[in-house]
Amino acid sequence: MLFPTLEHILTHISFSTISIVITIHLITLLVRELGGLRDSSEKGMIATFFSITGFLVSRWASSGHFPLSNLYESLIFLSWALYILHMIPKIQNFKNDLSTITTPSTILTQGFATSGLLTEMHQSTILVPALQSQWLMMHVSMMLLSYATLLCGSLLSAALLIIRFRKNLDFFNEIEYFYAKRSALKSTFFPSFPNYYKYQLIERLDSWSYRVISLGFTLLTIGILCGAVWANEAWGSYWNWDPKETWAFITWTIFAIYLHSRTNPNWKGTNAAFVASIGFLIIWICYFGINLLGIGLHSYGSFTLPI
């Protein structure tokens, strides 16, 4: 009784905290002078991260296996991975451009995980025979980390496209002017041509998107290789063209095309961002859509929607 109660408390603490954080985050976007609220938002993110970590540890201790055996547990882990991505720029003292992506993403993921749709998966169960392997932690954790990273990179690319084709950029210009005014490097020689802020924002989004997707692509490659080895042990074949495997391969191909297109000056920027934006939909089909259908060798992660 102790572990389920603890998991219930930690899950709802994390969701309540992230709900407050997203509200603060929206307020600070509208009222930039409220620096104290911005600090509270970061503290809330840290508190949520520790709540999610506590949940995963508690689940691990109570079940005896790493908590990645069904969709509910994987969504919680996906939220945890998004928090990791949120904190990396802070640790390295970079300006946290990712926060506008990671913060909303975490509340949506966490909100769905704690919703009533996955109630039947909230209780920890014994692993099915296919999952009783030491490869569970390595393969599934790598895949989910790659999904979280690639989703963030894809959203950055989507933001690039929106800003690139948006006619009225007064809001974004105001944000850029606010940061540029605080920068010592730009205090003396500050460019004043109209599209400067738009250009700087697009360049920064493009740079962050490329770096994040490069990391996610590496994790995805490792995850697929680990899955192939595990499949050979469990089913006697490295690759079975299972729906999950097929869409994982499609996901890998889309982002391989993105990374390759970045080497071509004619495709760098808008065209590459369009490819990455398509990848956002492909990831959700691979991760969530296949589970919704409940088909193939990976159907143990499926669920049915309540009527």
Short mmCIF file of C-alpha atoms in Angstrom, two decimals:
data_model
loop_
_atom_site.label_atom_id
_atom_site.label_comp_id
_atom_site.label_asym_id
_atom_site.label_seq_id
_atom_site.Cartn_x
_atom_site.Cartn_y
_atom_site.Cartn_z
CA MET A 1 0.00 0.00 0.00
CA LEU A 2 2.90 2.33 0.71
CA PHE A 3 4.35 2.43 -2.81
CA PRO A 4 1.04 2.97 -4.69
CA THR A 5 0.09 5.78 -2.30
CA LEU A 6 3.51 7.38 -2.68
CA GLU A 7 3.31 7.11 -6.48
CA HIS A 8 -0.17 8.68 -6.47
CA ILE A 9 1.01 11.61 -4.33
CA LEU A 10 4.19 12.24 -6.35
CA THR A 11 2.37 12.09 -9.68
CA HIS A 12 -0.23 14.64 -8.68
CA ILE A 13 2.33 16.89 -6.98
CA SER A 14 4.35 16.95 -10.19
CA PHE A 15 1.31 17.68 -12.33
CA SER A 16 0.04 20.42 -10.01
CA THR A 17 3.48 22.01 -9.90
CA ILE A 18 3.96 21.97 -13.66
CA SER A 19 0.47 23.50 -14.08
CA ILE A 20 1.54 26.41 -11.90
CA VAL A 21 4.84 26.63 -13.78
CA ILE A 22 3.17 26.93 -17.18
CA THR A 23 0.89 29.68 -15.84
CA ILE A 24 3.90 31.59 -14.50
CA HIS A 25 5.71 31.02 -17.77
CA LEU A 26 2.87 32.57 -19.77
CA ILE A 27 2.70 35.56 -17.41
CA THR A 28 6.44 36.22 -17.72
CA LEU A 29 6.15 36.14 -21.51
CA LEU A 30 3.54 38.91 -21.34
CA VAL A 31 5.11 40.90 -18.49
CA ARG A 32 8.87 40.66 -18.93
CA GLU A 33 9.68 42.84 -15.90
CA LEU A 34 8.54 40.17 -13.45
CA GLY A 35 11.95 38.58 -12.87
CA GLY A 36 10.91 37.10 -9.53
CA LEU A 37 8.19 35.05 -11.19
CA ARG A 38 10.71 33.74 -13.69
CA ASP A 39 12.86 32.46 -10.82
CA SER A 40 9.80 30.82 -9.25
CA SER A 41 9.10 29.10 -12.55
CA GLU A 42 12.57 27.55 -12.61
CA LYS A 43 12.22 26.41 -8.98
CA GLY A 44 8.91 24.80 -9.89
CA MET A 45 10.55 22.92 -12.75
CA ILE A 46 13.20 21.59 -10.37
CA ALA A 47 10.55 20.52 -7.83
CA THR A 48 8.61 18.73 -10.56
CA PHE A 49 11.72 16.98 -11.78
CA PHE A 50 12.42 15.57 -8.33
CA SER A 51 8.78 14.49 -7.97
CA ILE A 52 8.93 12.57 -11.24
CA THR A 53 12.29 11.07 -10.26
CA GLY A 54 10.80 9.97 -6.94
CA PHE A 55 7.89 8.35 -8.76
CA LEU A 56 10.19 6.39 -11.09
CA VAL A 57 12.37 5.21 -8.19
CA SER A 58 9.29 4.20 -6.17
CA ARG A 59 7.81 2.35 -9.12
CA TRP A 60 11.13 0.59 -9.74
CA ALA A 61 11.37 -0.49 -6.10
CA SER A 62 7.79 -1.76 -5.91
CA SER A 63 7.75 -3.63 -9.24
CA GLY A 64 11.31 -4.95 -9.24
CA HIS A 65 11.93 -3.78 -12.82
CA PHE A 66 12.64 -0.48 -14.53
CA PRO A 67 9.27 1.31 -15.01
CA LEU A 68 8.95 1.15 -18.80
CA SER A 69 6.59 -1.79 -19.25
CA ASN A 70 3.48 0.06 -20.54
CA LEU A 71 2.31 3.32 -22.06
CA TYR A 72 1.59 4.99 -18.72
CA GLU A 73 5.09 4.39 -17.38
CA SER A 74 6.68 5.40 -20.67
CA LEU A 75 4.76 8.71 -20.66
CA ILE A 76 6.01 9.45 -17.16
CA PHE A 77 9.54 8.66 -18.30
CA LEU A 78 9.02 10.86 -21.37
CA SER A 79 8.06 13.73 -19.07
CA TRP A 80 11.21 13.09 -17.04
CA ALA A 81 13.30 13.17 -20.22
CA LEU A 82 11.77 16.52 -21.20
CA TYR A 83 12.76 17.93 -17.81
CA ILE A 84 16.33 16.73 -18.42
CA LEU A 85 16.37 18.61 -21.72
CA HIS A 86 15.00 21.67 -19.95
CA MET A 87 17.75 21.64 -17.34
CA ILE A 88 20.77 20.99 -19.61
CA PRO A 89 21.04 24.60 -20.92
CA LYS A 90 20.70 25.91 -17.36
CA ILE A 91 23.54 23.69 -16.13
CA GLN A 92 25.78 24.89 -18.96
CA ASN A 93 24.79 28.53 -18.37
CA PHE A 94 23.22 28.88 -21.81
CA LYS A 95 20.18 31.06 -22.39
CA ASN A 96 17.31 28.60 -22.08
CA ASP A 97 15.60 28.99 -25.46
CA LEU A 98 14.31 25.44 -25.04
CA SER A 99 12.07 26.40 -22.12
CA THR A 100 9.33 27.67 -24.43
CA ILE A 101 9.22 24.18 -25.94
CA THR A 102 9.99 21.89 -23.00
CA THR A 103 7.66 23.48 -20.45
CA PRO A 104 4.40 23.16 -22.48
CA SER A 105 5.48 19.72 -23.73
CA THR A 106 5.94 18.40 -20.21
CA ILE A 107 2.53 19.54 -18.98
CA LEU A 108 0.78 17.97 -21.98
CA THR A 109 2.65 14.69 -21.54
CA GLN A 110 2.19 14.68 -17.78
CA GLY A 111 -1.46 15.66 -18.11
CA PHE A 112 -2.26 12.77 -20.43
CA ALA A 113 -0.33 10.30 -18.26
CA THR A 114 -2.32 11.26 -15.15
CA SER A 115 -5.67 11.44 -16.96
CA GLY A 116 -8.38 8.84 -16.59
CA LEU A 117 -7.61 7.33 -20.00
CA LEU A 118 -4.73 5.26 -18.64
CA THR A 119 -6.21 4.31 -15.25
CA GLU A 120 -5.94 0.59 -15.92
CA MET A 121 -2.18 0.99 -16.39
CA HIS A 122 -1.58 2.91 -13.16
CA GLN A 123 -1.09 -0.29 -11.20
CA SER A 124 2.27 -2.00 -11.57
CA THR A 125 2.05 -5.49 -13.09
CA ILE A 126 4.36 -8.44 -13.72
CA LEU A 127 6.33 -8.14 -16.94
CA VAL A 128 5.17 -10.17 -19.92
CA PRO A 129 7.77 -12.78 -20.99
CA ALA A 130 8.93 -10.67 -23.96
CA LEU A 131 9.95 -7.86 -21.61
CA GLN A 132 11.81 -9.98 -19.06
CA SER A 133 15.25 -9.05 -20.30
CA GLN A 134 18.17 -6.85 -19.31
CA TRP A 135 17.67 -5.04 -22.62
CA LEU A 136 14.42 -3.44 -21.37
CA MET A 137 16.15 -0.53 -19.67
CA MET A 138 18.70 0.06 -22.43
CA HIS A 139 16.40 -0.17 -25.46
CA VAL A 140 13.25 1.51 -24.19
CA SER A 141 15.02 4.29 -22.27
CA MET A 142 17.14 5.14 -25.34
CA MET A 143 14.05 5.22 -27.56
CA LEU A 144 12.11 7.46 -25.18
CA LEU A 145 15.06 9.80 -24.66
CA SER A 146 15.37 10.04 -28.43
CA TYR A 147 11.64 10.72 -28.80
CA ALA A 148 11.78 13.53 -26.23
CA THR A 149 14.83 15.08 -27.86
CA LEU A 150 13.56 14.77 -31.43
CA LEU A 151 10.14 16.16 -30.45
CA CYS A 152 11.81 19.26 -29.00
CA GLY A 153 14.00 19.66 -32.06
CA SER A 154 11.00 19.28 -34.36
CA LEU A 155 9.02 21.87 -32.44
CA LEU A 156 11.93 24.29 -32.69
CA SER A 157 11.92 23.77 -36.46
CA ALA A 158 8.14 24.29 -36.56
CA ALA A 159 8.59 27.54 -34.61
CA LEU A 160 11.22 28.58 -37.16
CA LEU A 161 8.72 28.06 -39.99
CA ILE A 162 5.98 30.00 -38.19
CA ILE A 163 8.28 32.95 -37.55
CA ARG A 164 9.75 32.76 -41.06
CA PHE A 165 6.36 33.12 -42.74
CA ARG A 166 4.62 35.27 -40.17
CA LYS A 167 4.03 38.82 -41.41
CA ASN A 168 3.46 40.57 -38.11
CA LEU A 169 6.41 39.94 -35.80
CA ASP A 170 5.95 42.80 -33.35
CA PHE A 171 5.72 40.40 -30.41
CA PHE A 172 8.91 38.56 -31.35
CA ASN A 173 10.69 41.84 -32.15
CA GLU A 174 9.82 43.10 -28.70
CA ILE A 175 11.26 39.98 -27.08
CA GLU A 176 14.46 40.20 -29.11
CA TYR A 177 14.84 43.89 -28.36
CA PHE A 178 14.46 43.18 -24.65
CA TYR A 179 17.31 40.64 -24.71
CA ALA A 180 19.48 42.69 -27.05
CA LYS A 181 19.14 45.75 -24.84
CA ARG A 182 20.51 43.75 -21.90
CA SER A 183 23.46 42.43 -23.89
CA ALA A 184 26.75 44.22 -23.31
CA LEU A 185 28.02 43.14 -26.73
CA LYS A 186 25.22 44.96 -28.47
CA SER A 187 25.02 48.00 -26.25
CA THR A 188 27.33 50.13 -28.44
CA PHE A 189 26.77 48.88 -31.97
CA PHE A 190 23.17 47.80 -32.16
CA PRO A 191 21.82 47.01 -35.67
CA SER A 192 18.62 48.80 -36.46
CA PHE A 193 17.47 47.35 -39.79
CA PRO A 194 13.84 46.04 -39.56
CA ASN A 195 14.45 42.31 -40.02
CA TYR A 196 17.44 42.05 -37.70
CA TYR A 197 15.48 40.60 -34.76
CA LYS A 198 13.63 38.17 -36.99
CA TYR A 199 16.89 37.03 -38.59
CA GLN A 200 18.61 36.54 -35.22
CA LEU A 201 15.69 34.57 -33.83
CA ILE A 202 15.50 32.30 -36.89
CA GLU A 203 19.25 31.69 -36.80
CA ARG A 204 19.14 30.77 -33.13
CA LEU A 205 16.17 28.44 -33.60
CA ASP A 206 17.90 26.78 -36.54
CA SER A 207 21.09 26.27 -34.53
CA TRP A 208 19.26 24.85 -31.50
CA SER A 209 17.09 22.62 -33.67
CA TYR A 210 20.12 21.15 -35.43
CA ARG A 211 21.98 20.45 -32.20
CA VAL A 212 18.95 18.93 -30.45
CA ILE A 213 17.98 16.76 -33.43
CA SER A 214 21.59 15.58 -33.85
CA LEU A 215 21.56 14.37 -30.24
CA GLY A 216 18.14 12.77 -30.66
CA PHE A 217 19.17 11.02 -33.88
CA THR A 218 22.20 9.51 -32.11
CA LEU A 219 20.02 8.24 -29.26
CA LEU A 220 17.47 6.86 -31.74
CA THR A 221 20.20 4.97 -33.60
CA ILE A 222 21.48 3.44 -30.35
CA GLY A 223 17.93 2.53 -29.32
CA ILE A 224 17.16 0.81 -32.63
CA LEU A 225 20.42 -1.17 -32.53
CA CYS A 226 19.71 -2.29 -28.95
CA GLY A 227 16.19 -3.27 -29.99
CA ALA A 228 17.55 -5.34 -32.88
CA VAL A 229 19.83 -7.30 -30.55
CA TRP A 230 16.96 -7.80 -28.09
CA ALA A 231 14.62 -8.93 -30.90
CA ASN A 232 17.14 -11.54 -31.99
CA GLU A 233 17.27 -12.92 -28.43
CA ALA A 234 13.48 -12.88 -27.97
CA TRP A 235 12.17 -13.76 -31.42
CA GLY A 236 15.19 -15.20 -33.26
CA SER A 237 15.45 -12.38 -35.79
CA TYR A 238 17.10 -8.95 -35.69
CA TRP A 239 14.33 -7.32 -37.74
CA ASN A 240 10.74 -8.46 -38.32
CA TRP A 241 9.15 -5.42 -40.01
CA ASP A 242 6.75 -5.21 -37.11
CA PRO A 243 4.63 -1.97 -37.33
CA LYS A 244 6.62 -0.44 -34.46
CA GLU A 245 9.91 -1.36 -36.12
CA THR A 246 8.72 -0.08 -39.49
CA TRP A 247 7.72 3.31 -38.13
CA ALA A 248 10.92 3.52 -36.09
CA PHE A 249 12.80 3.03 -39.36
CA ILE A 250 10.66 5.71 -41.05
CA THR A 251 11.41 8.07 -38.14
CA TRP A 252 15.14 7.36 -38.44
CA THR A 253 14.98 7.98 -42.22
CA ILE A 254 13.16 11.32 -41.88
CA PHE A 255 15.73 12.73 -39.48
CA ALA A 256 18.60 11.26 -41.50
CA ILE A 257 17.21 13.25 -44.45
CA TYR A 258 17.05 16.34 -42.23
CA LEU A 259 20.68 16.01 -41.13
CA HIS A 260 21.80 15.35 -44.69
CA SER A 261 19.85 18.34 -46.01
CA ARG A 262 21.67 20.56 -43.53
CA THR A 263 24.89 19.93 -45.45
CA ASN A 264 23.35 21.48 -48.57
CA PRO A 265 23.33 25.32 -48.45
CA ASN A 266 20.20 25.39 -50.63
CA TRP A 267 18.28 23.23 -48.16
CA LYS A 268 19.64 24.62 -44.92
CA GLY A 269 17.10 26.65 -42.95
CA THR A 270 13.48 26.64 -44.11
CA ASN A 271 13.57 23.46 -46.23
CA ALA A 272 15.37 21.44 -43.57
CA ALA A 273 12.99 22.79 -40.91
CA PHE A 274 10.05 21.58 -42.98
CA VAL A 275 11.49 18.04 -43.03
CA ALA A 276 12.01 18.14 -39.25
CA SER A 277 8.43 19.35 -38.74
CA ILE A 278 7.16 16.31 -40.62
CA GLY A 279 9.25 14.24 -38.22
CA PHE A 280 7.15 15.55 -35.33
CA LEU A 281 4.07 13.77 -36.71
CA ILE A 282 6.03 10.64 -37.58
CA ILE A 283 7.32 10.32 -34.00
CA TRP A 284 3.81 10.46 -32.55
CA ILE A 285 2.60 7.83 -35.01
CA CYS A 286 5.53 5.60 -34.06
CA TYR A 287 5.22 6.13 -30.31
CA PHE A 288 1.50 6.65 -29.74
CA GLY A 289 -0.39 5.65 -32.89
CA ILE A 290 0.90 2.08 -32.99
CA ASN A 291 0.06 1.65 -29.29
CA LEU A 292 -3.44 2.94 -29.96
CA LEU A 293 -4.00 0.35 -32.67
CA GLY A 294 -2.57 -2.43 -30.48
CA ILE A 295 -1.09 -4.43 -33.36
CA GLY A 296 2.18 -6.24 -33.89
CA LEU A 297 4.79 -7.74 -31.61
CA HIS A 298 4.89 -4.57 -29.50
CA SER A 299 1.18 -4.68 -28.63
CA TYR A 300 1.94 -5.08 -24.90
CA GLY A 301 2.09 -1.28 -24.71
CA SER A 302 -1.35 -0.82 -26.24
CA PHE A 303 -4.45 0.50 -24.51
CA THR A 304 -8.12 1.00 -25.24
CA LEU A 305 -9.97 4.28 -24.87
CA PRO A 306 -12.92 4.19 -22.44
CA ILE A 307 -16.35 4.48 -24.10
#
